[in-house]
PDB file of C-alpha atoms in Angstrom:
ATOM      1  CA  MET D 259      88.349  93.311  75.879  1.00  0.00           C
ATOM      2  CA  SER D 260      89.413  91.618  79.492  1.00  0.00           C
ATOM      3  CA  VAL D 261      92.011  92.423  81.767  1.00  0.00           C
ATOM      4  CA  GLU D 262      93.697  89.437  81.534  1.00  0.00           C
ATOM      5  CA  ASP D 263      92.893  89.397  77.386  1.00  0.00           C
ATOM      6  CA  ASN D 264      94.992  92.796  77.625  1.00  0.00           C
ATOM      7  CA  LYS D 265      97.242  91.365  80.263  1.00  0.00           C
ATOM      8  CA  ARG D 266      98.631  88.274  77.476  1.00  0.00           C
ATOM      9  CA  ILE D 267      98.437  91.274  74.568  1.00  0.00           C
ATOM     10  CA  VAL D 268     101.332  92.796  76.785  1.00  0.00           C
ATOM     11  CA  ARG D 269     102.499  89.596  77.857  1.00  0.00           C
ATOM     12  CA  GLU D 270     103.180  88.871  74.015  1.00  0.00           C
ATOM     13  CA  PHE D 271     104.230  92.107  72.842  1.00  0.00           C
ATOM     14  CA  CYS D 272     107.329  91.923  75.317  1.00  0.00           C
ATOM     15  CA  TYR D 273     108.118  88.797  73.990  1.00  0.00           C
ATOM     16  CA  HIS D 274     109.083  90.687  70.276  1.00  0.00           C
ATOM     17  CA  PHE D 275     111.873  92.088  72.161  1.00  0.00           C
ATOM     18  CA  LYS D 276     113.309  88.304  72.429  1.00  0.00           C
ATOM     19  CA  THR D 277     113.446  87.638  69.542  1.00  0.00           C
ATOM     20  CA  SER D 278     114.107  90.853  67.637  1.00  0.00           C
ATOM     21  CA  ASN D 279     110.914  91.086  65.737  1.00  0.00           C
ATOM     22  CA  ALA D 280     110.821  94.687  65.546  1.00  0.00           C
ATOM     23  CA  ASP D 281     107.778  93.979  62.396  1.00  0.00           C
ATOM     24  CA  GLY D 282     105.567  91.983  65.766  1.00  0.00           C
ATOM     25  CA  LEU D 283     105.986  95.490  68.013  1.00  0.00           C
ATOM     26  CA  ILE D 284     105.528  97.820  65.296  1.00  0.00           C
ATOM     27  CA  ASP D 285     102.216  95.431  64.092  1.00  0.00           C
ATOM     28  CA  GLY D 286     101.054  95.122  68.225  1.00  0.00           C
ATOM     29  CA  MET D 287     100.955  98.918  68.223  1.00  0.00           C
ATOM     30  CA  THR D 288      97.558 101.105  67.031  1.00  0.00           C
ATOM     31  CA  GLU D 289      98.334 103.573  64.260  1.00  0.00           C
ATOM     32  CA  ASP D 290      97.960 106.294  66.323  1.00  0.00           C
ATOM     33  CA  ALA D 291      99.773 104.600  69.247  1.00  0.00           C
ATOM     34  CA  THR D 292     102.865 106.884  71.605  1.00  0.00           C
ATOM     35  CA  TRP D 293     105.909 106.060  73.578  1.00  0.00           C
ATOM     36  CA  TRP D 294     107.696 108.241  76.325  1.00  0.00           C
ATOM     37  CA  VAL D 295     110.805 107.228  78.281  1.00  0.00           C
ATOM     38  CA  ASN D 296     111.537 108.634  81.032  1.00  0.00           C
ATOM     39  CA  GLY D 297     114.523 111.173  81.391  1.00  0.00           C
ATOM     40  CA  LYS D 298     115.643 114.407  79.246  1.00  0.00           C
ATOM     41  CA  PRO D 299     115.290 114.353  75.179  1.00  0.00           C
ATOM     42  CA  HIS D 300     118.642 116.818  75.053  1.00  0.00           C
ATOM     43  CA  LEU D 301     120.526 114.212  77.131  1.00  0.00           C
ATOM     44  CA  PHE D 302     119.157 110.995  76.664  1.00  0.00           C
ATOM     45  CA  PRO D 303     118.150 110.559  72.656  1.00  0.00           C
ATOM     46  CA  SER D 304     115.381 107.575  73.526  1.00  0.00           C
ATOM     47  CA  ALA D 305     113.440 110.206  75.755  1.00  0.00           C
ATOM     48  CA  GLY D 306     110.419 111.881  75.261  1.00  0.00           C
ATOM     49  CA  THR D 307     107.534 110.767  73.534  1.00  0.00           C
ATOM     50  CA  LYS D 308     107.638 109.226  70.385  1.00  0.00           C
ATOM     51  CA  THR D 309     105.402 108.425  67.360  1.00  0.00           C
ATOM     52  CA  LYS D 310     104.629 104.864  66.328  1.00  0.00           C
ATOM     53  CA  THR D 311     107.406 105.264  63.332  1.00  0.00           C
ATOM     54  CA  GLU D 312     109.817 106.745  65.609  1.00  0.00           C
ATOM     55  CA  ALA D 313     109.441 103.950  68.318  1.00  0.00           C
ATOM     56  CA  ALA D 314     110.140 101.506  65.120  1.00  0.00           C
ATOM     57  CA  SER D 315     112.925 103.560  64.017  1.00  0.00           C
ATOM     58  CA  MET D 316     114.451 103.151  67.928  1.00  0.00           C
ATOM     59  CA  PHE D 317     113.330  99.578  68.000  1.00  0.00           C
ATOM     60  CA  ARG D 318     115.406  98.296  64.590  1.00  0.00           C
ATOM     61  CA  ASN D 319     117.918 101.031  65.440  1.00  0.00           C
ATOM     62  CA  MET D 320     118.398  99.081  69.288  1.00  0.00           C
ATOM     63  CA  PHE D 321     118.164  95.990  67.865  1.00  0.00           C
ATOM     64  CA  THR D 322     120.760  96.514  65.826  1.00  0.00           C
ATOM     65  CA  ALA D 323     123.174  96.661  68.968  1.00  0.00           C
ATOM     66  CA  TYR D 324     122.392  93.140  70.308  1.00  0.00           C
ATOM     67  CA  SER D 325     124.078  90.155  69.484  1.00  0.00           C
ATOM     68  CA  ASN D 326     120.853  87.950  70.422  1.00  0.00           C
ATOM     69  CA  GLY D 327     117.876  90.146  71.048  1.00  0.00           C
ATOM     70  CA  LEU D 328     117.144  91.502  74.218  1.00  0.00           C
ATOM     71  CA  ASP D 329     115.369  88.755  76.832  1.00  0.00           C
ATOM     72  CA  MET D 330     112.930  91.360  78.852  1.00  0.00           C
ATOM     73  CA  LYS D 331     111.341  88.891  81.528  1.00  0.00           C
ATOM     74  CA  VAL D 332     107.701  90.304  82.543  1.00  0.00           C
ATOM     75  CA  ILE D 333     107.659  89.958  86.336  1.00  0.00           C
ATOM     76  CA  ASN D 334     104.848  91.593  87.277  1.00  0.00           C
ATOM     77  CA  LEU D 335     101.522  92.542  85.355  1.00  0.00           C
ATOM     78  CA  ILE D 336      98.907  94.756  87.375  1.00  0.00           C
ATOM     79  CA  GLY D 337      95.557  95.211  85.007  1.00  0.00           C
ATOM     80  CA  GLU D 338      92.644  97.807  85.850  1.00  0.00           C
ATOM     81  CA  GLY D 339      90.054  98.131  82.746  1.00  0.00           C
ATOM     82  CA  ASP D 340      92.765  99.170  79.463  1.00  0.00           C
ATOM     83  CA  SER D 341      95.546  99.553  81.807  1.00  0.00           C
ATOM     84  CA  ILE D 342      98.384  97.069  82.646  1.00  0.00           C
ATOM     85  CA  ALA D 343     101.589  97.418  84.952  1.00  0.00           C
ATOM     86  CA  ALA D 344     104.314  96.226  83.790  1.00  0.00           C
ATOM     87  CA  GLU D 345     107.297  95.241  86.115  1.00  0.00           C
ATOM     88  CA  ALA D 346     110.571  94.347  83.760  1.00  0.00           C
ATOM     89  CA  ARG D 347     113.635  93.293  83.699  1.00  0.00           C
ATOM     90  CA  SER D 348     116.372  92.946  80.310  1.00  0.00           C
ATOM     91  CA  GLN D 349     119.738  91.512  79.904  1.00  0.00           C
ATOM     92  CA  ALA D 350     121.492  90.994  76.728  1.00  0.00           C
ATOM     93  CA  THR D 351     125.140  91.106  75.145  1.00  0.00           C
ATOM     94  CA  THR D 352     125.684  93.649  72.532  1.00  0.00           C
ATOM     95  CA  LYS D 353     128.131  92.859  69.588  1.00  0.00           C
ATOM     96  CA  SER D 354     130.892  94.936  71.391  1.00  0.00           C
ATOM     97  CA  GLY D 355     130.559  92.097  74.268  1.00  0.00           C
ATOM     98  CA  LYS D 356     128.973  94.561  76.767  1.00  0.00           C
ATOM     99  CA  ILE D 357     126.597  93.199  79.282  1.00  0.00           C
ATOM    100  CA  TYR D 358     123.538  95.327  78.921  1.00  0.00           C
ATOM    101  CA  GLU D 359     120.452  94.731  82.225  1.00  0.00           C
ATOM    102  CA  ASN D 360     117.822  97.422  83.031  1.00  0.00           C
ATOM    103  CA  GLU D 361     114.735  97.096  85.232  1.00  0.00           C
ATOM    104  CA  TYR D 362     111.387  98.680  83.463  1.00  0.00           C
ATOM    105  CA  PHE D 363     107.916  99.841  84.751  1.00  0.00           C
ATOM    106  CA  ILE D 364     106.261 100.067  81.589  1.00  0.00           C
ATOM    107  CA  LEU D 365     102.362 101.205  81.817  1.00  0.00           C
ATOM    108  CA  PHE D 366     100.342 100.410  78.648  1.00  0.00           C
ATOM    109  CA  LYS D 367      96.737 101.278  77.663  1.00  0.00           C
ATOM    110  CA  ILE D 368      94.882  99.100  75.490  1.00  0.00           C
ATOM    111  CA  ARG D 369      92.485  99.813  72.541  1.00  0.00           C
ATOM    112  CA  ASP D 370      91.310  97.297  70.130  1.00  0.00           C
ATOM    113  CA  GLY D 371      93.625  94.337  71.162  1.00  0.00           C
ATOM    114  CA  LYS D 372      97.078  96.165  70.103  1.00  0.00           C
ATOM    115  CA  ILE D 373      99.233  98.477  72.542  1.00  0.00           C
ATOM    116  CA  ALA D 374      98.009 102.655  72.273  1.00  0.00           C
ATOM    117  CA  SER D 375     100.290 103.924  74.271  1.00  0.00           C
ATOM    118  CA  ALA D 376     103.367 103.301  76.716  1.00  0.00           C
ATOM    119  CA  ARG D 377     104.630 104.990  79.289  1.00  0.00           C
ATOM    120  CA  GLU D 378     108.388 103.587  79.942  1.00  0.00           C
ATOM    121  CA  TYR D 379     110.774 104.321  83.434  1.00  0.00           C
ATOM    122  CA  THR D 380     114.153 102.798  83.131  1.00  0.00           C
ATOM    123  CA  ASP D 381     117.473 103.647  83.662  1.00  0.00           C
ATOM    124  CA  PRO D 382     118.914 106.170  81.229  1.00  0.00           C
ATOM    125  CA  MET D 383     122.007 106.628  82.817  1.00  0.00           C
ATOM    126  CA  HIS D 384     122.309 102.431  82.054  1.00  0.00           C
ATOM    127  CA  VAL D 385     121.271 102.884  78.434  1.00  0.00           C
ATOM    128  CA  GLN D 386     124.356 105.610  78.049  1.00  0.00           C
ATOM    129  CA  GLU D 387     127.261 103.866  79.973  1.00  0.00           C
ATOM    130  CA  THR D 388     126.406 100.220  77.867  1.00  0.00           C
ATOM    131  CA  PHE D 389     125.957 102.105  74.388  1.00  0.00           C
ATOM    132  CA  GLY D 390     127.050 105.568  74.649  1.00  0.00           C
TER     133      GLY D 390
END
């Protein structure tokens, strides 16, 4: 696939956050996909490496906290080969009325038209402040 095809895959994948489409996210990942989030796992439950199954649970759990999905705006995409670097910003309102806004850098690896791995760098302290 071309770099432009891979960028399209990442854009479509990120759109599933806005619509709280956990199935779309999961279907967009290879069977052996991994999702890594920065931070210390003993301090932040979402930190560390997750399997596809663990990531699916994380996504589903996350979507239950929002009133109307997580608007994940892709600001910039840079690609080379099977790697796509995405700069993104999110905005959501939690069911308790708190505003959640975060910034991300995610390095995606694409294989056979799906996400094979993601390395997400974000502000885990803001997650903790918002969701406890």
